[in-house]
Amino acid sequence: MANFDSGYISGIRIFLLLVITNIPWTLQLSGTVNPCCYYPCQHNGVCVRFDLDKYECDCTMTGYYGRNCTIPGFWSRIREYIRPSPSFYHYILTRFKWFWDIINNTFIRDTIVKLVLTVRSNLIPSPPTYNSAYGYISWEAYSNVSYFTRVLPPVPDDCPTPMGTKGKMELPNATLLVETFLKRQKFIPDPQETNLMFAFFAQHFTHQFFKTFGRMGRGFIKGFGHGVDLSHIYGDSLERQYALRLFKDGKLKYQIINGDMYPPTVVEAPVYMIYPESVPKEKQLAMGQEVFGLLPGLMMYATLWLREHNRVCDILKKEHPTWDDEQLFQTTRLILIGETIKIVIEDYVQHLSGYFLKLKFDPELLFGVQFQYRNRIAVEFNQLYHWHPLMPDSFFIKGQEYNYSSFIYNNSMLTDYGVEALVGSFSKQIAGKIGGGKNLHPRLLHVAIGVIEESRKLRLQPFNEYRKRFGLKAYKTFQDLTGEEEVAAQLEELYGDIDALEFYPGLLLEKTHPSSIFGESMIEIGAPFSLKGLMGNPICSPEYWKPSTFGGETGFGIIKTASLEKLVCQNVKKCPFVAFHIPRSDKDKHIPSEAKKSDEL
Ligand SMILES: *[C@@H]1O[C@H](CO)[C@@H](O)[C@H](O)[C@H]1NC(C)=O
Ligand SMILES: *[C@@H]1O[C@H](CO)[C@@H](O)[C@H](O)[C@H]1NC(C)=O
Ligand SMILES: *[C@@H]1O[C@H](CO)[C@@H](O)[C@H](O)[C@H]1NC(C)=O
Ligand SMILES: *[C@@H]1O[C@H](CO)[C@@H](O)[C@H](O)[C@H]1NC(C)=O
Ligand SMILES: *[C@@H]1O[C@H](CO)[C@@H](O)[C@H](O)[C@H]1NC(C)=O
Ligand SMILES: *[C@@H]1O[C@H](CO)[C@@H](O)[C@H](O)[C@H]1NC(C)=O
């Protein structure tokens, strides 16, 4: 009889489940909340649902055991005791310049850089695990590279609240969030003195792998490179690449204006580009990435890399007169991939980190350790890389001010001023601070709203779950997060619970490190994706990383000595000031001076 009863009752439950799916609170009433909605498994344990209301945490290899993977094993206990917090490392690495100057010239530098690379990269699962359709390990998620991958599975569909079990039944209106917390009142300059040269580099560089495939939906990526493949220069399909190539000496098509090399027009290189109708075809420049007509800063970088490609082709051709067009093209592409990674690590990440430790691009550092040379772009990486607060209120070119309307899609600006003038001007104009809130230009609010809405469609887990996933402590209160009272109270009112705070708002509203462009989470979550993506490139593998891959010592040397400054100065007639930060009067100073608006600005 008892058996009959319980069978009968669970039969009713299943019946109820079938009838009332998608009305989560009713599910809760019927006592069958998916237990994984509580995120019970700590320390990266994996939650598996059993029966209706049971779960198990798989703690394999986490170093912890117990029902929720909360009990540390011997080594984990020791590590918990001696491991300093990430903010401690950050503190050390961004201070004591004299100390790091000594380290720079010793073998200890290699050891520390190696440690940074391995510790960071190890936080990224490789091979990749989940995607937005599969919250469990599956062959489809592994093999279908049309998806962005993700580090944490989606919030299960049948949870009582949008973020799991915490917070309100409905998330705050995304427009309201952005208007209240992110919209710029008054331009806040970046205390790290980042400039527009950096901002446009970031945008140009990342748009080779952040290409959401609108037609297929938010969780899908267009182009299958999943990393630094330079598809923004060469196109993301063979067809597009062929349209851009000259098929002579390995070069790309180009046009000469005022004696300088520029990308060809879409008449000469028929590829799909996005331009408003007001721009005639004879003025539309053709590039690997179809969106780069948007901003003169992007067209400027496209021009620099085009010139660099054709320059390297000439150098290779001289040493290898027997090589055909194809081999010259392919080898040059690999050299440019190497140059890109070198510049990103030693100029771009170096600047962004604020570290006094001199970073180093040297694939050999990883040859002795376990490392997978593969990469898959993650939804979370895409989300966090929306750094639009960098954008200023207006753009100053050679002292002339341009508003957004006259800057956007203005593709005569590049040829009117020339690359030198744009580089010089962008290098001198300071960019906005990314973290801390209230610094997003009113024209760009829709971008942040889109990011938040995307994260809801894709059911991203709460900010605190990501903090834990990347080895950080969950915030206990909103005050803890923002380091103040007012915004914290407003957030609390809207979200109801710190454990229901969303990923992107969390990243942007977290208190920033002192004199820094953003807070702890952006660094601790962003750096692993970034470094894994860079070092996971096949050219960094032992089989590829040798002179012959790059046409001999000359090509190998071009990679090993590449820098932002050389990229510019070897491709213009007169070298302007070029850096990822505005000019610093006193070289060692790290705090910005008052004199921001020089006449050149
Ligand atoms: C495991 O986590 C669940 C959900 O958070 C909690 O209710 C339970 O008490 C935890 N059990 C142990 C043994 O920690
Ligand atoms: C660091 O050391 C390298 C060589 O060991 C040197 O070329 C470089 O200039 C040094 N950088 C600084 C900032 O001291
Ligand atoms: C990947 O998954 C999507 C959605 O299910 C599907 O449309 C597409 O054909 C798949 N791609 C491949 C290569 O199987
Ligand atoms: C959010 O608020 C804006 C204006 O405040 C409104 O236009 C929009 O419809 C709201 N969105 C939702 C989903 O309620
Ligand atoms: C932008 O600048 C142009 C030219 O100076 C001017 O005609 C236009 O009204 C300005 N637009 C806005 C929105 O200020
Ligand atoms: C584009 O930039 C040029 C300067 O290079 C400027 O003269 C022109 O007014 C701008 N075009 C528009 C539509 O604002």
XYZ file of C-alpha atoms and ligand atoms in Angstrom:
685
model
C 0.000 0.000 0.000
C 2.777 2.368 0.955
C 4.519 1.587 -2.322
C 1.360 2.189 -4.195
C 0.952 5.532 -2.453
C 4.371 6.921 -3.214
C 4.166 5.661 -6.771
C 0.809 7.287 -7.075
C 2.068 10.553 -5.652
C 5.117 10.775 -7.851
C 2.862 9.875 -10.748
C 0.818 12.930 -9.917
C 3.966 14.931 -9.646
C 5.115 13.935 -13.078
C 1.660 14.692 -14.399
C 1.806 18.102 -12.765
C 5.255 18.641 -14.214
C 4.015 17.943 -17.689
C 0.997 20.172 -17.353
C 2.582 23.133 -15.697
C 6.087 23.361 -17.091
C 7.317 26.931 -17.427
C 5.433 28.073 -14.365
C 8.404 27.699 -12.044
C 6.798 28.752 -8.770
C 4.225 26.023 -9.155
C 7.063 23.561 -9.548
C 8.441 24.777 -6.292
C 5.093 24.219 -4.633
C 5.041 20.669 -5.920
C 8.396 20.189 -4.152
C 10.512 19.454 -7.193
C 12.894 22.368 -7.545
C 15.827 21.244 -9.597
C 18.439 20.986 -6.813
C 21.178 22.176 -9.166
C 19.433 25.572 -9.179
C 21.015 26.096 -5.734
C 24.525 25.736 -7.234
C 25.338 23.400 -4.351
C 28.669 22.122 -5.680
C 31.624 24.237 -4.567
C 35.196 24.400 -5.883
C 34.186 23.619 -9.464
C 32.417 20.380 -8.579
C 29.843 19.327 -11.179
C 26.156 19.122 -10.229
C 24.209 16.166 -11.662
C 20.507 15.810 -11.036
C 19.154 12.423 -10.016
C 15.539 11.395 -9.616
C 13.351 14.490 -9.209
C 14.840 16.297 -6.265
C 18.235 14.686 -5.693
C 21.646 15.659 -6.893
C 25.243 14.607 -6.639
C 28.352 16.734 -6.801
C 31.166 15.238 -8.798
C 34.274 16.478 -6.967
C 36.799 14.553 -9.062
C 40.155 16.353 -9.263
C 38.878 19.396 -7.405
C 40.974 18.691 -4.328
C 37.792 18.700 -2.232
C 35.310 16.065 -1.184
C 32.016 15.739 0.685
C 28.445 16.100 -0.493
C 29.000 19.629 -1.868
C 32.778 19.415 -2.461
C 33.360 21.638 0.543
C 35.807 19.548 2.577
C 39.389 20.206 1.543
C 41.807 17.372 1.007
C 45.252 17.569 2.553
C 46.923 19.653 -0.170
C 43.923 21.908 -0.650
C 43.979 22.680 3.049
C 47.620 23.674 2.881
C 47.002 25.712 -0.244
C 44.101 27.497 1.410
C 46.436 28.527 4.215
C 49.404 29.758 2.257
C 47.897 31.025 -0.991
C 47.743 34.835 -0.997
C 44.666 36.469 -2.519
C 44.679 37.747 -6.115
C 44.532 41.307 -4.836
C 47.747 40.659 -2.952
C 49.502 39.539 -6.154
C 48.073 42.528 -7.941
C 49.399 44.833 -5.255
C 52.916 43.416 -5.500
C 52.969 43.367 -9.299
C 51.832 46.964 -9.648
C 54.252 48.411 -7.090
C 57.968 48.253 -6.208
C 59.283 49.210 -9.614
C 62.889 49.020 -8.393
C 62.336 45.400 -7.430
C 60.828 44.459 -10.788
C 63.622 46.293 -12.604
C 66.060 43.929 -10.927
C 63.889 40.871 -11.642
C 63.598 41.938 -15.286
C 67.235 41.159 -15.912
C 67.300 37.749 -14.260
C 66.017 34.275 -15.024
C 63.403 34.808 -12.305
C 61.457 36.893 -14.800
C 60.996 33.816 -17.015
C 59.893 31.765 -14.036
C 57.280 34.298 -12.991
C 55.972 34.866 -16.515
C 55.695 31.102 -16.950
C 53.805 30.880 -13.681
C 51.426 33.656 -14.711
C 50.753 31.949 -18.057
C 50.149 28.480 -16.653
C 48.116 29.472 -13.610
C 45.872 31.683 -15.740
C 45.474 29.252 -18.648
C 44.678 26.347 -16.360
C 41.450 28.071 -15.377
C 40.107 27.571 -18.909
C 38.829 24.073 -19.688
C 40.624 22.595 -22.676
C 39.135 20.776 -24.531
C 36.087 22.996 -24.062
C 33.088 21.741 -22.105
C 29.663 23.383 -22.323
C 27.835 25.689 -24.669
C 24.562 27.574 -24.500
C 22.502 24.564 -25.581
C 24.345 21.911 -23.573
C 24.859 22.324 -19.830
C 26.506 18.928 -19.629
C 29.479 17.348 -21.397
C 28.409 16.151 -24.815
C 29.892 15.343 -28.190
C 27.731 17.940 -29.871
C 29.030 20.720 -27.596
C 32.591 19.580 -28.223
C 32.401 19.155 -31.958
C 30.018 21.863 -33.156
C 32.300 24.866 -33.456
C 29.423 27.096 -34.564
C 28.738 27.690 -30.880
C 30.580 29.948 -28.518
C 31.685 27.685 -25.697
C 31.115 28.567 -22.059
C 32.896 27.938 -18.821
C 29.825 27.577 -16.628
C 26.697 25.801 -17.885
C 23.479 27.805 -18.360
C 21.125 28.328 -15.415
C 18.804 25.291 -15.676
C 15.555 26.157 -17.455
C 13.308 25.003 -14.632
C 14.726 27.121 -11.804
C 12.367 29.153 -9.615
C 14.075 32.487 -10.379
C 15.941 33.692 -13.470
C 19.269 33.438 -11.646
C 18.607 30.101 -9.900
C 16.897 30.322 -6.541
C 18.030 33.749 -5.340
C 16.736 37.175 -6.264
C 13.438 38.327 -7.653
C 11.067 36.570 -10.014
C 11.961 39.096 -12.688
C 15.295 40.705 -13.399
C 15.486 44.497 -13.441
C 14.742 46.239 -16.716
C 18.026 46.294 -18.660
C 17.411 49.797 -20.007
C 16.835 51.056 -16.507
C 20.030 49.360 -15.266
C 22.153 50.904 -17.988
C 20.590 54.361 -17.690
C 20.996 54.362 -13.911
C 24.396 52.805 -13.413
C 26.374 52.923 -16.637
C 25.372 56.092 -18.472
C 28.052 58.776 -18.480
C 27.329 61.991 -16.608
C 30.763 63.481 -17.079
C 33.715 61.904 -18.888
C 35.916 59.986 -16.421
C 39.455 59.656 -17.831
C 41.221 56.353 -17.308
C 43.687 56.684 -14.410
C 46.037 54.279 -16.239
C 46.221 56.884 -19.026
C 45.004 54.518 -21.706
C 44.527 56.279 -25.044
C 42.330 55.884 -28.107
C 45.126 54.063 -29.919
C 44.538 51.301 -27.370
C 40.755 51.524 -27.598
C 40.760 51.057 -31.377
C 43.356 48.305 -31.151
C 41.118 46.449 -28.703
C 38.162 46.787 -30.999
C 40.106 45.852 -34.117
C 41.904 42.897 -32.537
C 38.903 41.317 -30.812
C 36.635 41.509 -33.834
C 38.501 38.653 -35.447
C 36.999 36.257 -32.899
C 33.962 38.036 -31.458
C 31.600 37.636 -34.363
C 28.167 36.773 -33.097
C 26.211 35.056 -35.833
C 23.015 37.096 -35.773
C 21.206 34.867 -38.216
C 21.646 31.743 -36.083
C 21.046 33.370 -32.713
C 23.018 34.757 -29.834
C 24.953 31.662 -28.838
C 26.561 31.208 -32.233
C 29.816 32.428 -33.684
C 30.531 33.327 -37.297
C 33.800 32.012 -38.685
C 35.458 29.076 -37.026
C 38.897 30.361 -36.113
C 38.152 30.642 -32.374
C 41.238 32.699 -31.746
C 43.964 34.788 -33.334
C 43.532 33.726 -36.959
C 43.654 37.244 -38.412
C 40.337 36.712 -40.155
C 39.761 40.425 -39.609
C 42.572 41.000 -42.109
C 42.127 38.019 -44.427
C 38.389 37.347 -44.187
C 36.653 34.469 -42.436
C 36.093 32.397 -45.583
C 38.314 31.312 -48.439
C 36.050 33.132 -50.861
C 36.494 36.431 -49.015
C 40.235 35.890 -48.734
C 40.530 35.309 -52.490
C 38.619 38.506 -53.216
C 41.093 40.445 -51.063
C 44.254 38.873 -52.493
C 46.304 40.224 -55.344
C 47.603 36.736 -56.281
C 51.004 38.178 -56.976
C 54.001 37.832 -54.627
C 51.656 36.768 -51.812
C 50.244 40.275 -51.494
C 46.862 41.712 -50.687
C 45.089 44.100 -53.054
C 45.636 47.789 -52.350
C 45.258 51.240 -53.829
C 47.630 54.190 -53.752
C 46.294 57.581 -52.642
C 48.622 60.570 -52.264
C 51.550 58.195 -52.601
C 50.452 55.958 -49.698
C 49.013 52.439 -49.642
C 45.377 51.956 -48.554
C 42.875 49.085 -48.672
C 41.214 48.634 -52.068
C 37.625 49.699 -52.699
C 34.844 47.125 -52.867
C 34.822 47.717 -56.626
C 38.364 46.320 -56.854
C 37.910 43.736 -54.101
C 34.259 42.666 -54.226
C 33.491 41.634 -50.629
C 30.458 42.363 -48.507
C 31.043 45.429 -46.311
C 28.595 47.278 -44.087
C 28.343 50.958 -45.061
C 25.420 53.359 -45.097
C 23.979 54.079 -48.519
C 25.431 57.584 -48.434
C 28.907 56.111 -49.015
C 29.306 55.356 -52.743
C 30.897 52.054 -53.790
C 34.019 53.809 -55.096
C 34.602 55.129 -51.575
C 33.878 51.920 -49.654
C 37.144 50.373 -48.505
C 37.319 46.555 -48.501
C 38.701 44.691 -45.476
C 38.695 41.258 -43.873
C 36.061 42.273 -41.310
C 32.813 43.553 -42.799
C 32.108 45.994 -39.934
C 35.400 47.898 -40.012
C 34.016 50.714 -42.158
C 32.324 51.912 -38.982
C 35.194 53.903 -37.490
C 38.273 55.624 -38.930
C 40.264 54.071 -36.048
C 39.439 50.583 -37.314
C 40.223 51.492 -40.920
C 43.525 52.935 -39.718
C 44.538 49.595 -38.158
C 43.292 47.717 -41.226
C 45.570 49.937 -43.327
C 48.566 49.392 -41.047
C 48.211 45.608 -41.176
C 47.667 45.670 -44.937
C 50.918 47.602 -45.367
C 52.679 45.269 -42.953
C 51.487 42.218 -44.872
C 52.746 43.524 -48.187
C 56.007 44.699 -46.587
C 56.708 41.241 -45.157
C 55.860 39.672 -48.538
C 58.607 41.762 -50.137
C 61.120 40.668 -47.504
C 60.249 36.977 -47.930
C 60.260 37.204 -51.709
C 63.804 38.568 -51.656
C 65.040 35.560 -49.681
C 62.861 33.015 -51.475
C 62.676 33.967 -55.157
C 61.435 30.465 -55.991
C 58.382 30.580 -53.754
C 55.018 30.916 -55.433
C 52.309 33.391 -54.477
C 50.550 30.897 -52.234
C 53.585 30.074 -50.106
C 54.513 33.732 -49.733
C 50.949 34.558 -48.676
C 50.613 31.689 -46.212
C 53.999 32.256 -44.575
C 53.378 35.992 -44.294
C 50.045 35.304 -42.603
C 51.788 33.167 -39.964
C 54.368 35.896 -39.379
C 51.604 38.465 -38.891
C 49.837 36.141 -36.444
C 53.092 35.968 -34.486
C 53.534 39.744 -34.591
C 49.983 40.201 -33.350
C 50.458 37.904 -30.366
C 53.783 39.544 -29.526
C 52.237 43.028 -29.608
C 49.187 41.945 -27.642
C 51.234 40.401 -24.838
C 54.142 42.814 -24.608
C 52.442 46.116 -25.438
C 48.714 45.699 -24.982
C 48.378 43.346 -21.996
C 51.491 44.910 -20.480
C 49.829 48.301 -20.516
C 46.456 47.035 -19.365
C 47.844 45.042 -16.447
C 49.752 47.990 -15.017
C 52.344 45.390 -13.947
C 55.929 46.391 -13.410
C 56.865 42.806 -14.201
C 57.956 42.884 -17.851
C 55.748 40.373 -19.656
C 57.298 38.262 -22.359
C 56.000 36.442 -25.402
C 58.086 33.307 -25.500
C 56.270 30.074 -26.399
C 59.273 28.057 -25.207
C 58.328 28.922 -21.627
C 55.444 26.457 -21.940
C 57.268 23.635 -23.705
C 58.015 21.778 -20.502
C 54.515 21.905 -19.046
C 51.178 20.342 -19.930
C 49.404 22.720 -22.271
C 46.782 22.200 -24.975
C 47.341 24.161 -28.167
C 43.718 24.802 -28.908
C 41.182 27.437 -28.057
C 37.453 28.011 -28.214
C 35.940 31.473 -27.774
C 33.585 31.643 -24.792
C 30.355 33.563 -24.330
C 31.697 34.895 -21.051
C 34.829 36.286 -22.719
C 32.690 37.995 -25.327
C 30.439 39.441 -22.631
C 33.219 40.830 -20.486
C 35.076 42.405 -23.421
C 32.444 45.097 -23.964
C 34.715 47.967 -23.002
C 32.752 50.769 -24.587
C 33.319 53.184 -21.677
C 36.750 53.639 -23.312
C 35.087 55.808 -25.949
C 35.446 59.572 -25.403
C 32.834 62.313 -25.792
C 34.310 63.404 -29.119
C 37.394 62.779 -31.215
C 40.270 65.218 -31.648
C 42.263 64.909 -34.866
C 45.105 67.384 -35.203
C 43.300 69.808 -32.916
C 40.005 69.552 -34.810
C 37.079 68.200 -32.808
C 34.689 65.666 -34.371
C 31.457 64.481 -32.813
C 30.155 60.944 -33.217
C 27.992 61.825 -36.228
C 30.888 63.185 -38.220
C 33.282 60.414 -37.094
C 31.202 57.288 -37.641
C 31.370 55.829 -41.159
C 33.559 58.737 -42.195
C 35.921 56.933 -44.505
C 37.407 60.006 -46.107
C 38.952 60.905 -42.748
C 41.567 58.150 -43.101
C 42.769 59.316 -46.487
C 42.315 63.042 -45.717
C 44.574 62.951 -42.676
C 46.688 59.887 -43.419
C 47.752 57.132 -41.041
C 50.506 59.160 -39.295
C 48.153 61.935 -38.237
C 45.518 59.536 -36.954
C 48.065 57.491 -34.991
C 49.524 60.653 -33.484
C 46.144 62.054 -32.516
C 44.699 58.805 -31.160
C 47.865 58.214 -29.140
C 47.511 61.596 -27.462
C 43.810 61.450 -26.604
C 42.945 59.781 -23.317
C 40.280 57.071 -23.197
C 37.561 56.606 -20.594
C 37.821 54.465 -17.492
C 36.046 51.128 -18.036
C 35.111 50.028 -14.518
C 33.279 51.775 -11.726
C 30.151 52.721 -13.691
C 28.643 55.935 -15.070
C 31.090 56.313 -17.930
C 29.302 54.966 -20.998
C 28.632 57.565 -23.703
C 24.874 58.099 -24.197
C 25.207 57.032 -27.831
C 26.489 53.617 -26.774
C 23.908 52.672 -24.169
C 22.234 50.261 -26.578
C 25.415 48.169 -26.633
C 25.355 47.533 -22.885
C 21.608 46.890 -22.969
C 22.224 44.321 -25.705
C 24.932 42.627 -23.628
C 22.637 42.282 -20.627
C 19.739 41.043 -22.718
C 22.000 38.518 -24.417
C 23.179 37.195 -21.065
C 19.553 36.633 -20.084
C 18.704 34.791 -23.275
C 21.763 32.618 -22.791
C 21.008 32.187 -19.087
C 24.411 33.160 -17.747
C 24.974 32.197 -14.127
C 25.238 34.887 -11.423
C 28.322 37.066 -11.080
C 29.213 35.422 -7.758
C 29.248 31.944 -9.341
C 31.804 33.256 -11.835
C 33.821 34.813 -9.027
C 34.034 31.403 -7.376
C 34.777 29.627 -10.651
C 37.830 31.840 -11.109
C 39.171 31.366 -7.609
C 37.715 34.523 -6.043
C 35.503 34.849 -2.989
C 31.810 35.489 -3.579
C 30.757 38.970 -2.514
C 28.575 38.899 0.582
C 26.860 42.244 0.102
C 26.426 44.914 -2.541
C 28.531 47.256 -0.376
C 31.250 44.653 -0.578
C 31.024 44.860 -4.368
C 30.890 48.600 -4.940
C 32.849 49.755 -1.916
C 30.228 52.445 -1.215
C 26.627 52.773 -0.014
C 24.478 54.607 -2.527
C 24.825 52.509 -5.672
C 24.925 49.418 -3.478
C 21.539 50.266 -1.996
C 20.030 50.907 -5.421
C 21.371 47.611 -6.732
C 20.073 45.763 -3.714
C 16.653 47.246 -4.283
C 16.635 46.092 -7.910
C 18.222 42.662 -7.584
C 17.147 41.720 -4.080
C 20.169 39.523 -3.464
C 23.893 39.812 -4.206
C 23.806 36.193 -5.382
C 21.366 37.203 -8.112
C 23.564 39.973 -9.525
C 24.285 39.458 -13.221
C 27.689 38.959 -14.813
C 28.208 42.137 -16.862
C 26.757 44.623 -14.347
C 28.896 42.947 -11.695
C 32.057 43.397 -13.737
C 31.404 47.047 -14.509
C 30.095 48.130 -11.110
C 32.699 46.420 -8.972
C 34.968 48.877 -7.143
C 38.118 49.403 -9.172
C 41.664 48.786 -7.994
C 43.268 52.080 -6.912
C 44.256 54.130 -9.986
C 43.153 51.309 -12.259
C 40.983 50.995 -15.308
C 38.807 48.278 -13.784
C 38.296 45.996 -10.819
C 39.559 42.627 -9.686
C 37.016 40.420 -11.449
C 37.624 41.832 -14.924
C 41.312 40.992 -14.539
C 40.946 37.634 -12.832
C 38.246 36.398 -15.224
C 39.441 38.160 -18.383
C 43.164 37.362 -18.220
C 42.757 33.564 -18.335
C 40.619 33.715 -21.489
C 43.010 36.173 -23.047
C 46.262 34.342 -22.295
C 44.831 30.942 -23.182
C 43.654 32.361 -26.498
C 47.058 33.835 -27.267
C 49.331 30.999 -26.124
C 46.930 28.301 -27.351
C 47.558 29.401 -30.932
C 49.121 26.614 -33.016
C 52.124 28.790 -33.916
C 53.119 28.618 -30.232
C 53.334 24.815 -30.294
C 56.711 23.046 -30.408
C 55.967 21.714 -33.891
C 55.386 25.214 -35.346
C 57.556 27.521 -33.244
C 60.784 27.295 -35.253
C 62.408 29.433 -37.951
C 61.404 27.222 -40.914
C 57.685 27.823 -40.238
C 58.234 31.510 -40.857
C 60.528 31.239 -43.855
C 63.786 31.240 -41.863
C 65.495 33.375 -39.253
C 64.405 36.622 -40.908
C 60.697 35.932 -40.526
C 61.206 34.442 -37.059
C 63.119 37.605 -36.142
C 60.265 39.831 -37.332
C 57.967 38.112 -34.834
C 60.457 38.175 -31.988
C 61.103 41.893 -32.327
C 57.592 43.071 -33.220
C 56.082 45.995 -31.317
C 53.282 48.490 -31.751
C 55.825 51.174 -32.495
C 57.468 49.127 -35.251
C 54.107 48.181 -36.741
C 53.423 51.879 -37.203
C 56.850 53.288 -37.898
C 57.882 50.744 -40.506
C 54.732 51.537 -42.449
C 54.582 55.335 -42.435
C 56.993 57.945 -43.781
C 57.373 60.013 -40.617
C 57.050 58.283 -37.258
C 54.520 59.969 -34.919
C 54.211 59.510 -31.144
C 52.790 56.017 -30.770
C 51.857 54.102 -27.600
C 48.893 52.572 -25.791
C 48.957 55.414 -23.254
C 49.030 59.186 -23.565
C 52.466 60.832 -23.402
C 53.943 60.833 -19.916
C 56.087 63.770 -19.011
C 57.696 61.905 -16.132
C 58.338 58.381 -17.339
C 58.008 56.584 -14.032
C 54.860 58.320 -12.954
C 51.724 56.210 -12.825
C 49.169 58.788 -11.729
C 47.760 61.027 -14.455
C 48.676 64.680 -14.459
C 46.116 67.456 -14.796
C 47.345 68.556 -18.214
C 45.142 66.334 -20.376
C 43.977 68.753 -23.027
C 47.119 69.726 -24.848
C 46.541 71.759 -28.010
C 47.144 68.649 -30.090
C 44.276 66.924 -28.312
C 24.921 21.231 0.330
O 24.299 22.330 -0.344
C 22.892 22.387 -0.155
C 22.340 23.453 -1.071
O 23.085 24.634 -0.991
C 22.603 22.664 1.321
O 21.223 22.747 1.514
C 23.208 21.531 2.138
O 23.038 21.806 3.502
C 24.678 21.335 1.831
N 25.122 20.126 2.471
C 26.308 20.010 3.051
C 26.625 18.693 3.663
O 27.104 20.922 3.053
C 64.290 44.301 -19.284
O 65.356 43.482 -19.698
C 65.556 43.398 -21.090
C 66.659 42.419 -21.377
O 66.994 41.650 -20.301
C 65.856 44.777 -21.656
O 65.996 44.691 -23.057
C 64.727 45.715 -21.302
O 65.032 47.013 -21.714
C 64.487 45.717 -19.800
N 63.305 46.507 -19.533
C 63.227 47.353 -18.519
C 61.951 48.104 -18.381
O 64.118 47.479 -17.727
C 25.642 23.231 -34.969
O 24.424 23.336 -34.278
C 23.440 24.115 -34.932
C 22.220 24.174 -34.015
O 21.816 22.921 -33.656
C 23.108 23.504 -36.289
O 22.177 24.329 -36.949
C 24.381 23.409 -37.114
O 24.115 22.761 -38.339
C 25.440 22.633 -36.338
N 26.680 22.702 -37.083
C 27.348 21.626 -37.453
C 28.607 21.845 -38.193
O 26.954 20.486 -37.182
C 12.318 48.855 -19.918
O 12.130 50.234 -19.702
C 12.062 50.982 -20.899
C 11.981 52.462 -20.570
O 12.214 52.728 -19.266
C 10.858 50.546 -21.703
O 10.791 51.266 -22.913
C 10.986 49.061 -21.997
O 9.837 48.605 -22.662
C 11.188 48.276 -20.732
N 11.494 46.910 -21.107
C 10.854 45.893 -20.603
C 11.278 44.552 -21.093
O 9.980 46.020 -19.788
C 28.184 67.130 -35.317
O 29.047 67.975 -36.034
C 28.517 68.388 -37.280
C 29.596 69.142 -38.013
O 30.341 69.929 -37.146
C 27.250 69.221 -37.043
O 26.696 69.612 -38.269
C 26.248 68.366 -36.290
O 25.107 69.130 -35.953
C 26.861 67.799 -35.028
N 25.958 66.796 -34.486
C 25.624 66.763 -33.225
C 24.690 65.672 -32.820
O 26.079 67.524 -32.415
C 34.589 63.442 -42.441
O 35.844 63.890 -42.061
C 36.304 64.995 -42.822
C 37.702 65.269 -42.361
O 38.548 64.279 -42.835
C 35.386 66.163 -42.595
O 35.830 67.259 -43.355
C 33.975 65.789 -42.987
O 33.093 66.821 -42.660
C 33.539 64.517 -42.286
N 32.317 64.038 -42.885
C 31.145 64.103 -42.260
C 29.987 63.527 -42.998
O 31.008 64.589 -41.171
